[in-house]
XYZ file of C-alpha atoms in Angstrom:
523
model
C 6.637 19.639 -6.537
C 6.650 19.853 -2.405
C 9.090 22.983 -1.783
C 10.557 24.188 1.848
C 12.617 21.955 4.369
C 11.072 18.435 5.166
C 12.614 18.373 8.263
C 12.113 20.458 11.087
C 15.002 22.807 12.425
C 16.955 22.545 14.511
C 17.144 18.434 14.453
C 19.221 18.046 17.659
C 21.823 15.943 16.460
C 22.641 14.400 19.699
C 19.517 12.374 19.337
C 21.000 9.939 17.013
C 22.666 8.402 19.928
C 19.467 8.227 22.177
C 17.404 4.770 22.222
C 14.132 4.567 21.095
C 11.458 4.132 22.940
C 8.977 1.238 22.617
C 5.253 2.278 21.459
C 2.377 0.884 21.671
C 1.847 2.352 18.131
C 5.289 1.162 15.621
C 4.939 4.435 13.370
C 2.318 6.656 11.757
C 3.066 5.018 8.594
C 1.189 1.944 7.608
C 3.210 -0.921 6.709
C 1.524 -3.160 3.969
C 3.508 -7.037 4.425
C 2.572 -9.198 1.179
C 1.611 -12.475 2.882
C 3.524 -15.796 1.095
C 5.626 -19.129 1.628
C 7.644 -17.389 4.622
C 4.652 -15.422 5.988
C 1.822 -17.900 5.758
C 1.924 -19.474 9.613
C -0.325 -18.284 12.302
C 2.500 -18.135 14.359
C 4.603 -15.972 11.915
C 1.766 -13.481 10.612
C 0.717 -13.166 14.753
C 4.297 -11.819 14.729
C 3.831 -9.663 11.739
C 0.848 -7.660 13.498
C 2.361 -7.229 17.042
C 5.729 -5.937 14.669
C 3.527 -3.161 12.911
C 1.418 -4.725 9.924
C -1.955 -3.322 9.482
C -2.460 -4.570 5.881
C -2.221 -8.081 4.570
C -1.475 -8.134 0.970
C -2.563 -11.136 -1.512
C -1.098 -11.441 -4.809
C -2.906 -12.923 -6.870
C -0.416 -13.039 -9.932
C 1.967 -15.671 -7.797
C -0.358 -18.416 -6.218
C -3.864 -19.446 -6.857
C -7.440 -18.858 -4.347
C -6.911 -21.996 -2.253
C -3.539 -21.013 -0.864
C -4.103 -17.432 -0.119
C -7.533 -19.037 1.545
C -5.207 -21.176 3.957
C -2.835 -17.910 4.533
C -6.043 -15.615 5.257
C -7.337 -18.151 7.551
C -4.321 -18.420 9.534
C -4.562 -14.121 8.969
C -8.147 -14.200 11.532
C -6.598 -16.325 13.617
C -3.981 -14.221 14.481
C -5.849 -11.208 14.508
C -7.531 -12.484 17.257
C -4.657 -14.041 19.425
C -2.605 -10.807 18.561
C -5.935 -7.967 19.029
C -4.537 -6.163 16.284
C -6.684 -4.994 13.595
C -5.745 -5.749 9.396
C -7.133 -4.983 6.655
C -6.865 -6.750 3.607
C -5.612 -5.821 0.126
C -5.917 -7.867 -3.110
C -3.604 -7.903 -5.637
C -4.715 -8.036 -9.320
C -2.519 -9.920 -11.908
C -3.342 -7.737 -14.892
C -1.538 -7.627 -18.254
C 1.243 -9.041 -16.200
C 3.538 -11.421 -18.166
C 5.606 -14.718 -16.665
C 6.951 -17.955 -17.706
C 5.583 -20.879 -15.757
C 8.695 -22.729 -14.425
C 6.479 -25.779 -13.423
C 9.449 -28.087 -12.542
C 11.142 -25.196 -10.486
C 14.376 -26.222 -11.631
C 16.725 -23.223 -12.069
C 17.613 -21.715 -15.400
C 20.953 -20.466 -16.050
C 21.588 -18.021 -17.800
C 25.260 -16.691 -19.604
C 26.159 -13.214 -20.515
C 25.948 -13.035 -24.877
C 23.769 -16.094 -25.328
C 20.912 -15.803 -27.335
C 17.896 -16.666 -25.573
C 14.363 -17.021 -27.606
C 10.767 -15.837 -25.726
C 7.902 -17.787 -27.836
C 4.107 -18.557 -27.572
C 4.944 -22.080 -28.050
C 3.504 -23.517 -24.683
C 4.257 -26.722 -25.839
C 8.521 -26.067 -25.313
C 10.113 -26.315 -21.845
C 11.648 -23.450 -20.130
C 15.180 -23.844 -20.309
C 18.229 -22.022 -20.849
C 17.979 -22.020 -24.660
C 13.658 -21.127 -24.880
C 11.312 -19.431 -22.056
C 7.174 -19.895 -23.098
C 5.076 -16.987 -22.568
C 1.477 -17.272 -22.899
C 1.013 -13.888 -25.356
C 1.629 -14.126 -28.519
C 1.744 -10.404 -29.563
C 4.888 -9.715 -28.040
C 6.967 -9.955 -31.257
C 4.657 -7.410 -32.698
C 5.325 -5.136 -29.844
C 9.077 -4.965 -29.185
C 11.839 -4.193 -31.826
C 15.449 -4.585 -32.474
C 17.322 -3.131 -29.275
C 14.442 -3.138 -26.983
C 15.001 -4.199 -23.619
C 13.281 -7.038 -21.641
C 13.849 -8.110 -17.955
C 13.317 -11.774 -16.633
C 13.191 -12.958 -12.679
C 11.297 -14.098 -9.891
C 11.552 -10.028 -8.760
C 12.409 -8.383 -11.347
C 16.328 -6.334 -12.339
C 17.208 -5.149 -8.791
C 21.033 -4.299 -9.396
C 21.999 -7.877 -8.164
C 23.331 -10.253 -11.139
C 22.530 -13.319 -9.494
C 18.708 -13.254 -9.602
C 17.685 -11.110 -12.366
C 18.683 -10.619 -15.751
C 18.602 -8.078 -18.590
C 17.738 -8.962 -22.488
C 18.040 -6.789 -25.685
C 16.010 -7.972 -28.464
C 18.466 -9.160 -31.205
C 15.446 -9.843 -33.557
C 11.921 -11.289 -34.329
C 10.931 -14.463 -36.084
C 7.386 -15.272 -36.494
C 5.793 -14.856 -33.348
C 9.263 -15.607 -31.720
C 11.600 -12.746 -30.131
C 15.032 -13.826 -29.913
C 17.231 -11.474 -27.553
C 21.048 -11.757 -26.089
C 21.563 -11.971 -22.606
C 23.610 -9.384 -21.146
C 24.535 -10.681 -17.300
C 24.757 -13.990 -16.218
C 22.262 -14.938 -13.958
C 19.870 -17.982 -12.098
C 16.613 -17.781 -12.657
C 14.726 -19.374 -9.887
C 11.433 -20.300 -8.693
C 7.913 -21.432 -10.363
C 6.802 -18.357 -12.227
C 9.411 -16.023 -13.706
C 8.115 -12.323 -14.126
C 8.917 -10.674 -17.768
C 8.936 -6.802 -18.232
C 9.306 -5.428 -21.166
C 10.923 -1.727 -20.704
C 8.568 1.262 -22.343
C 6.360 -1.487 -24.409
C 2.734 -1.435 -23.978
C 1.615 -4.772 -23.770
C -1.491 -5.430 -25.607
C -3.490 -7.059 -22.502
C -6.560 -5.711 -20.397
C -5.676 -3.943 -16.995
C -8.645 -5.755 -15.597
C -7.959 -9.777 -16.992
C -10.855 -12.219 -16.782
C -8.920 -13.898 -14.034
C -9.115 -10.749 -12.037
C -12.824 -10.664 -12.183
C -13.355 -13.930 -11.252
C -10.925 -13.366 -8.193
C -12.471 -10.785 -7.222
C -16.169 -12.314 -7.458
C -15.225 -15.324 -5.298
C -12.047 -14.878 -3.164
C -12.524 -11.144 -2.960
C -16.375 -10.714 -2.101
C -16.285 -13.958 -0.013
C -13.521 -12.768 2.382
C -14.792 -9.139 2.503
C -11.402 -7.360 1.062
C -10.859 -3.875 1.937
C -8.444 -2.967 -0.812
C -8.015 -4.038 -4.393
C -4.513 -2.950 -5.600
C -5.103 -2.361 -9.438
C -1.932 -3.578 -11.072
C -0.362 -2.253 -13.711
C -2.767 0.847 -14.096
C -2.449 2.412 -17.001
C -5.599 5.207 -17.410
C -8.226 6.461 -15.168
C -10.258 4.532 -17.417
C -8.907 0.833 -16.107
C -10.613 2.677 -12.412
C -13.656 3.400 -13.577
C -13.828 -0.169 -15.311
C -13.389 -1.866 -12.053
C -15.324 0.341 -10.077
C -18.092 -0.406 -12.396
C -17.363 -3.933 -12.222
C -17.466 -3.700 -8.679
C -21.292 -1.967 -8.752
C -22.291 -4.681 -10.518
C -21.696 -7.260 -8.121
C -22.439 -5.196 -5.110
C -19.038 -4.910 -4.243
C -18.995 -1.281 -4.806
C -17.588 -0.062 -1.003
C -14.541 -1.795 -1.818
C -11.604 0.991 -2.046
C -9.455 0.484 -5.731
C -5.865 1.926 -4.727
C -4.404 2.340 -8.669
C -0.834 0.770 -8.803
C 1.395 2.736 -11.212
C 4.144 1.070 -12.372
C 4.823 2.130 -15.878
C 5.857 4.879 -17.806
C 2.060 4.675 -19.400
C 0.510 5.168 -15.909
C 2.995 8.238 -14.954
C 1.841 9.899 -18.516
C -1.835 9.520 -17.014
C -0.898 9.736 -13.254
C -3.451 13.073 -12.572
C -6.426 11.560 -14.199
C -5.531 7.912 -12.454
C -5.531 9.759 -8.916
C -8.997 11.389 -9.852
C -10.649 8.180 -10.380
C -8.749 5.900 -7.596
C -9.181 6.288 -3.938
C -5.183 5.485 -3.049
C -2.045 5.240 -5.325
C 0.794 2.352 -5.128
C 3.991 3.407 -6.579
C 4.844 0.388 -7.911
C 8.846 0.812 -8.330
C 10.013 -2.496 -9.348
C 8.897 -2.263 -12.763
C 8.468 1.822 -12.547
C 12.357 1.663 -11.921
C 12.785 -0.527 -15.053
C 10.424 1.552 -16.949
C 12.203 5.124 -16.122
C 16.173 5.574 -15.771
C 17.324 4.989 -12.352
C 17.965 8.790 -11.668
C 14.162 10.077 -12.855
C 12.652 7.749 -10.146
C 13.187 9.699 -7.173
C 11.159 13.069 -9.491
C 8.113 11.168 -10.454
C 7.868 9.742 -6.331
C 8.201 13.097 -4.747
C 5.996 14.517 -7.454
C 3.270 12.172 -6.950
C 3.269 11.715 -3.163
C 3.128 15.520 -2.927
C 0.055 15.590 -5.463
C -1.729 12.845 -3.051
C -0.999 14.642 -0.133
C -2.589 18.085 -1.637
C -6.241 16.369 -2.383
C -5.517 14.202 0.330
C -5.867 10.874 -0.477
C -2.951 7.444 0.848
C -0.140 6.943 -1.463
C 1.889 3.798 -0.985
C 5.781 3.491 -1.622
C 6.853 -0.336 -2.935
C 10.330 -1.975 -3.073
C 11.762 -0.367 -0.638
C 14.685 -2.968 1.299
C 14.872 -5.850 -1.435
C 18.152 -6.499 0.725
C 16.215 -7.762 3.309
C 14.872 -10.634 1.722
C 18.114 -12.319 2.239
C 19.327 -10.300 5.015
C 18.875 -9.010 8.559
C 19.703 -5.581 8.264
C 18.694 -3.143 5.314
C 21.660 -0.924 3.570
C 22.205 2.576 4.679
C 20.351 3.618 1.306
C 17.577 1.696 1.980
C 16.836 3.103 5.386
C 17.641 6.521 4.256
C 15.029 5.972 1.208
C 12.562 4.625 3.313
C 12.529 8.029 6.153
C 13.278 10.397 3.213
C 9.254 8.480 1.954
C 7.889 9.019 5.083
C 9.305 13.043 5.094
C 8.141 13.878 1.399
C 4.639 12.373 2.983
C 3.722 8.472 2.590
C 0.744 7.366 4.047
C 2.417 3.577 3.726
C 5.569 1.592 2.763
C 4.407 -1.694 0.933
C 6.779 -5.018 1.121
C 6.597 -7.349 -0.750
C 9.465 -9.924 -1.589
C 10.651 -9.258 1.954
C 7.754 -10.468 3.669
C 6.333 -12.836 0.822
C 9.268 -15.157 0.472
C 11.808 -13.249 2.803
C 14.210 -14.639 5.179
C 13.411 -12.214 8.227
C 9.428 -11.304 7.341
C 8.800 -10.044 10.827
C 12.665 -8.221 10.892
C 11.941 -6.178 8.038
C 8.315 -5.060 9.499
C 10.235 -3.784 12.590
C 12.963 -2.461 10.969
C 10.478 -0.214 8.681
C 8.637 0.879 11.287
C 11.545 2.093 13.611
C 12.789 3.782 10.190
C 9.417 5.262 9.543
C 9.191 6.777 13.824
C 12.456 8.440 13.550
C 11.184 10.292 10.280
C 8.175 11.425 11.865
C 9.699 12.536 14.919
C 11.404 15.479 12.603
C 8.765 15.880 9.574
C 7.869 19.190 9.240
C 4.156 19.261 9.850
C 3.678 22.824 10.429
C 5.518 23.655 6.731
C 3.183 20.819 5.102
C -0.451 22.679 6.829
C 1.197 26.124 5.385
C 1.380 24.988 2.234
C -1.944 22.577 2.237
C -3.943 25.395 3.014
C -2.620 28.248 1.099
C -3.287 25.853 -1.857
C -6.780 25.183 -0.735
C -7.819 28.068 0.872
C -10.311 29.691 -1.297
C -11.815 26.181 -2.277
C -11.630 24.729 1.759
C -15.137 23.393 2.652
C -16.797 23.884 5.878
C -16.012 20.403 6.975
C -11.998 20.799 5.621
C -11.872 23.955 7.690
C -12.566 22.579 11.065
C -10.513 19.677 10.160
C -7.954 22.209 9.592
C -8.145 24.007 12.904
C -8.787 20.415 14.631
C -5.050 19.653 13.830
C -3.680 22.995 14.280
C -5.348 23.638 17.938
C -3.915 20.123 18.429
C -0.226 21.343 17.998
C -1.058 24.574 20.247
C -2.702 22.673 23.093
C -0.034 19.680 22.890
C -2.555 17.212 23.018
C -1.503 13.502 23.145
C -4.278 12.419 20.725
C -6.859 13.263 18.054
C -10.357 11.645 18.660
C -12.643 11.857 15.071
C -16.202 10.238 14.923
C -16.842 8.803 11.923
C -18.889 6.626 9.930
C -18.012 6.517 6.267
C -13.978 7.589 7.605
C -14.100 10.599 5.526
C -13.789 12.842 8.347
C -10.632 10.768 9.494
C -9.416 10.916 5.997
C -9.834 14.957 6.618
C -8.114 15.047 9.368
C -5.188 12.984 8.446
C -4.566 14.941 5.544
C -2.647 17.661 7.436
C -0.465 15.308 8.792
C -0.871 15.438 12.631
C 1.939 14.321 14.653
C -0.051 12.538 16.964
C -2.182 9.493 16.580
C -5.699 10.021 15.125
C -8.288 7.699 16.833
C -11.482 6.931 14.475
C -14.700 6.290 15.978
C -16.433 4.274 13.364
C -19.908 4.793 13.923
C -21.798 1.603 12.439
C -25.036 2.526 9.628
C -28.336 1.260 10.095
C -29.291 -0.087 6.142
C -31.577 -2.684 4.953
C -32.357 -4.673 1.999
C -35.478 -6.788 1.323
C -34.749 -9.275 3.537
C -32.909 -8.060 6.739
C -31.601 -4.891 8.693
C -28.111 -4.810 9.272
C -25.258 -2.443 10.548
C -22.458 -1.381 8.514
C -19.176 -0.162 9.489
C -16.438 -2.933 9.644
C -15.257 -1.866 6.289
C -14.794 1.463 6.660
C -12.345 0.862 10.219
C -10.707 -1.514 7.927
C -9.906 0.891 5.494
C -8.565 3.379 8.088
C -5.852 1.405 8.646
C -4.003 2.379 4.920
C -4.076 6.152 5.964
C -0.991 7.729 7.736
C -1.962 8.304 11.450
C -5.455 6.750 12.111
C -6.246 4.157 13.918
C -9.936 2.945 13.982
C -12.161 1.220 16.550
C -15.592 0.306 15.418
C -17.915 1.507 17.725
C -21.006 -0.622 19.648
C -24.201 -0.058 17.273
C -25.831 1.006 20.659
C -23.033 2.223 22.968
C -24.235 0.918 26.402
C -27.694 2.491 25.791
C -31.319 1.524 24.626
C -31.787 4.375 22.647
C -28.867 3.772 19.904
C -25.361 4.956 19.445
C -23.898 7.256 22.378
C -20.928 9.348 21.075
C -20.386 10.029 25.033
C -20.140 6.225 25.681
C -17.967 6.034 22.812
C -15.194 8.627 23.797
C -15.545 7.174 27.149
C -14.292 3.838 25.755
C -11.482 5.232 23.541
C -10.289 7.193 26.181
C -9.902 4.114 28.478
C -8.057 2.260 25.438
C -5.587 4.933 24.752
C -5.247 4.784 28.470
C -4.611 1.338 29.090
C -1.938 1.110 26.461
C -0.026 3.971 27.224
C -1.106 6.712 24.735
C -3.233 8.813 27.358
C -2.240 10.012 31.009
C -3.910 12.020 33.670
C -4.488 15.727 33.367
C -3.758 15.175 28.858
C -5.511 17.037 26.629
C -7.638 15.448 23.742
C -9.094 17.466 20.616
C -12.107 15.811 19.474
C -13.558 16.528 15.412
C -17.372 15.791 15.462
C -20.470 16.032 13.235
C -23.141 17.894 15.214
C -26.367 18.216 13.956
C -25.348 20.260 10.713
C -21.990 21.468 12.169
C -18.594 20.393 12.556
C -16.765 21.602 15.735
C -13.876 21.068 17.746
C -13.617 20.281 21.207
C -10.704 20.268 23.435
C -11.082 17.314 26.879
C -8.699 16.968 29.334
C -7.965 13.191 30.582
C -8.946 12.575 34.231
């Protein structure tokens, strides 16, 4: 558990009333924005980049291949008009239960009814019977277990959501009393049964096939592995992957029951990110345990250094233009115990004020970093590491730390698998971290070709970095120039703002067998 003050002292109080000042970079912290319904235009998403998105979620457990294809078109298209780089993240449907509303009328619900969830896909959803393609849930729950129905799951409001207790099981049938009145809404309707493992594979046959087409066709960046349960649903995708030559793709493990937390240090072994998944985690664990297993795990991330993701974090925004004072104090206190990223989902996916939230997150996430306490965080990362540090970790180290003493305005790190950007992010620099994807020369059979879109891609879910892939031959005959390709970061961090005559730069390097450290002063 992280220990110390998160915030640096003294925080000068009187900066509360100063104005922000526009960036050219929103925050250090990524924003994920779930793409949907109310985020699908080119005009909108174009918006959601120029706000501060630099991933594009699809989830794949609301609508099918050919929509998200429409929405990830319109997603290039704006990345060009915009210049702003995304990756992309797909979202697995895994043992995920829901009732298929297909009329999308609403079902109301009253407090004390019975209610009955069957495997009888022949019966209508309605108020009296909700269909649910499983037919092992009787087996699985018992009297007084609890079950949660809605389009986003129990949130606190009564209106959207509501809560079951199983009453009894009948056959294959589960018949429960409803304890809030509520109106179900929408085409699918998400069930989560509280503390029940639900007899299903992490990785679904659906999921595969997703992955094979959608996924390999559009060249994702991210799969987000839902529901994650063992380090062994990892290793089964990234096997999968291998298989289909898909293996560069980065699996970020979403944890969002109480089965994952049990298995949470062998999950983070196998994956190469974490989502904390806190819709359902919140159902799964009492309200007032949440907060433990969040600081524990972003703090065990941030020691082996690899992202961490915090979800549901301003579900008041979806109807709303302003977040609650908790919700903006939950999202900084994230960004202070160490997220790399704050995920959104209903607000951006079916939200009122998509691009609203994005900028609201991101001015949240700025003020946090202005006042994290970086130097307590590299104290503690490398006492913990110290007799274990590699060579490479070690310069990275003193990379960030002669950063701070020099008061440089940037970090420049040449890269080409974004390891040593990963590195280098892991101490949490203040400033921005500028990747210099070098692209790799490989071949197959048929053709030579250069690699290294991917990897920039994936930079952009890690606190801090921002990638540019560099030329394959950097303005000369002979191959890649890493002298042509500071040159032409230092003119970009120029021309946006970020650099000014006479400001120092630390540059992290591979050279020859050696890492060093260089310090260049803008002119």
């Amino acid at each position: 558990m992280q220990g110390g003050h998160v915030i640096q002292e003294p925080v000068n109080l009187s900066s509360v009333l100063t104005s922000s000042k526009p960036n050219y970079i929103t925050s250090l912290t990524k924003i994920v924005g779930t793409l949907g319904p109310k985020s699908c235009s080119v005009e909108i998403i174009e918006a959601c980049l120029k706000a501060g998105m630099s991933v594009a979620r699809f989830d794949f457990s609301w609508l099918d291949g050919e929509y998200h294809q429409k929405t990830l078109d319109n997603l290039r298209m704006a990345v060009k008009k915009s210049g702003k780089l995304c990756a992309v993240m797909l979202d697995t449907m895994g043992p995920q239960l829901h009732v298929s509303n297909n009329t999308g009328n609403p079902i109301e619900l009253r407090a004390e009814q019975r209610l009955i969830i069957t495997p009888d896909m022949t019966k209508q959803p309605s108020s009296q019977v909700l269909p649910v393609k499983y037919d092992g849930l009787a087996k699985a729950v018992k009297k007084g277990d609890t079950i949660f129905l809605g389009q986003y799951l129990f949130t606190g409001s009564e209106k959207t959501s509501v809560w079951l207790e199983v009453v009894e099981t009948g056959g294959a049938d589960v018949i429960c009393l409803v304890k809030n009145s509520a109106v179900l809404s929408g085409f699918i309707i998400t069930i989560h049964v509280s503390q029940v493992r639900i007899n299903l594979p992490t990785l679904s046959d659906t999921d595969k096939q997703v992955i094979c087409d959608w996924g390999a066709r559009n060249s994702v960046s991210f799969i987000s592995l839902s529901h994650t349960r063992h380090g062994e649903d990892v290793q089964e995708l990234r096997a999968f992957l291998k298989a289909n030559k898909l293996e560069d793709i980065q699996i970020f493990a979403k944890i969002e029951n109480v089965e994952g937390l049990k298995h949470f240090d062998n999950i983070l072994n196998e994956a190469d990110g974490i989502i904390l998944g806190r819709g359902n985690l919140g159902i799964d664990l009492p309200p007032e345990k949440v907060f433990l297993f969040q600081k524990s795990a972003i703090h065990k991330c941030n020691m082996i250094g690899k992202p961490i993701m915090v979800s549901r974090v301003m579900d008041s925004m979806t109807e709303n233009l302003r977040p609650t004072r908790a919700e903006a104090t939950d999202i900084a206190n994230a960004v202070l115990d160490g997220t790399d990223g704050i995920l959104l989902g209903a607000e951006t996916f079916r939200g009122q004020y998509p691009v609203e939230a994005i900028e609201t997150v991101g001015k949240i996430c700025a003020e946090a970093e202005k006042v994290y306490n970086q130097p307590s965080h590299y104290k503690r990362l490398v006492s913990s590491i110290l007799e274990s540090m590699t060579h490479a970790e070690a310069v990275a180290s003193s990379a960030v730390r002669v950063a701070a003493k020099v008061k440089a305005a940037m970090l420049i790190v040449f890269t080409s698998s974004g390891r040593a950007a990963r590195l280098i992010a892991k101490y949490r620099p203040v400033l921005p971290v500028f990747a210099v994807v070098i692209p790799r020369l490989s071949a197959n059979s048929i053709k030579w070709t250069f690699n290294g879109t991917l990897q920039a891609r994936q930079l952009l879910g890690v606190r801090g970095v921002y990638p540019i892939l560099a030329s394959p031959y950097g303005g000369t005959t002979g191959g890649y120039s890493e002298e042509f390709g500071l040159k032409v970061t230092l003119e970009h961090a120029n021309s946006v703002g970020l650099l000014k005559q006479n400001d120092k730069v630390v540059i992290f390097q591979k050279i020859r067998d050696s890492f060093v450290v260089k310090v260049h002063e803008y002119v």
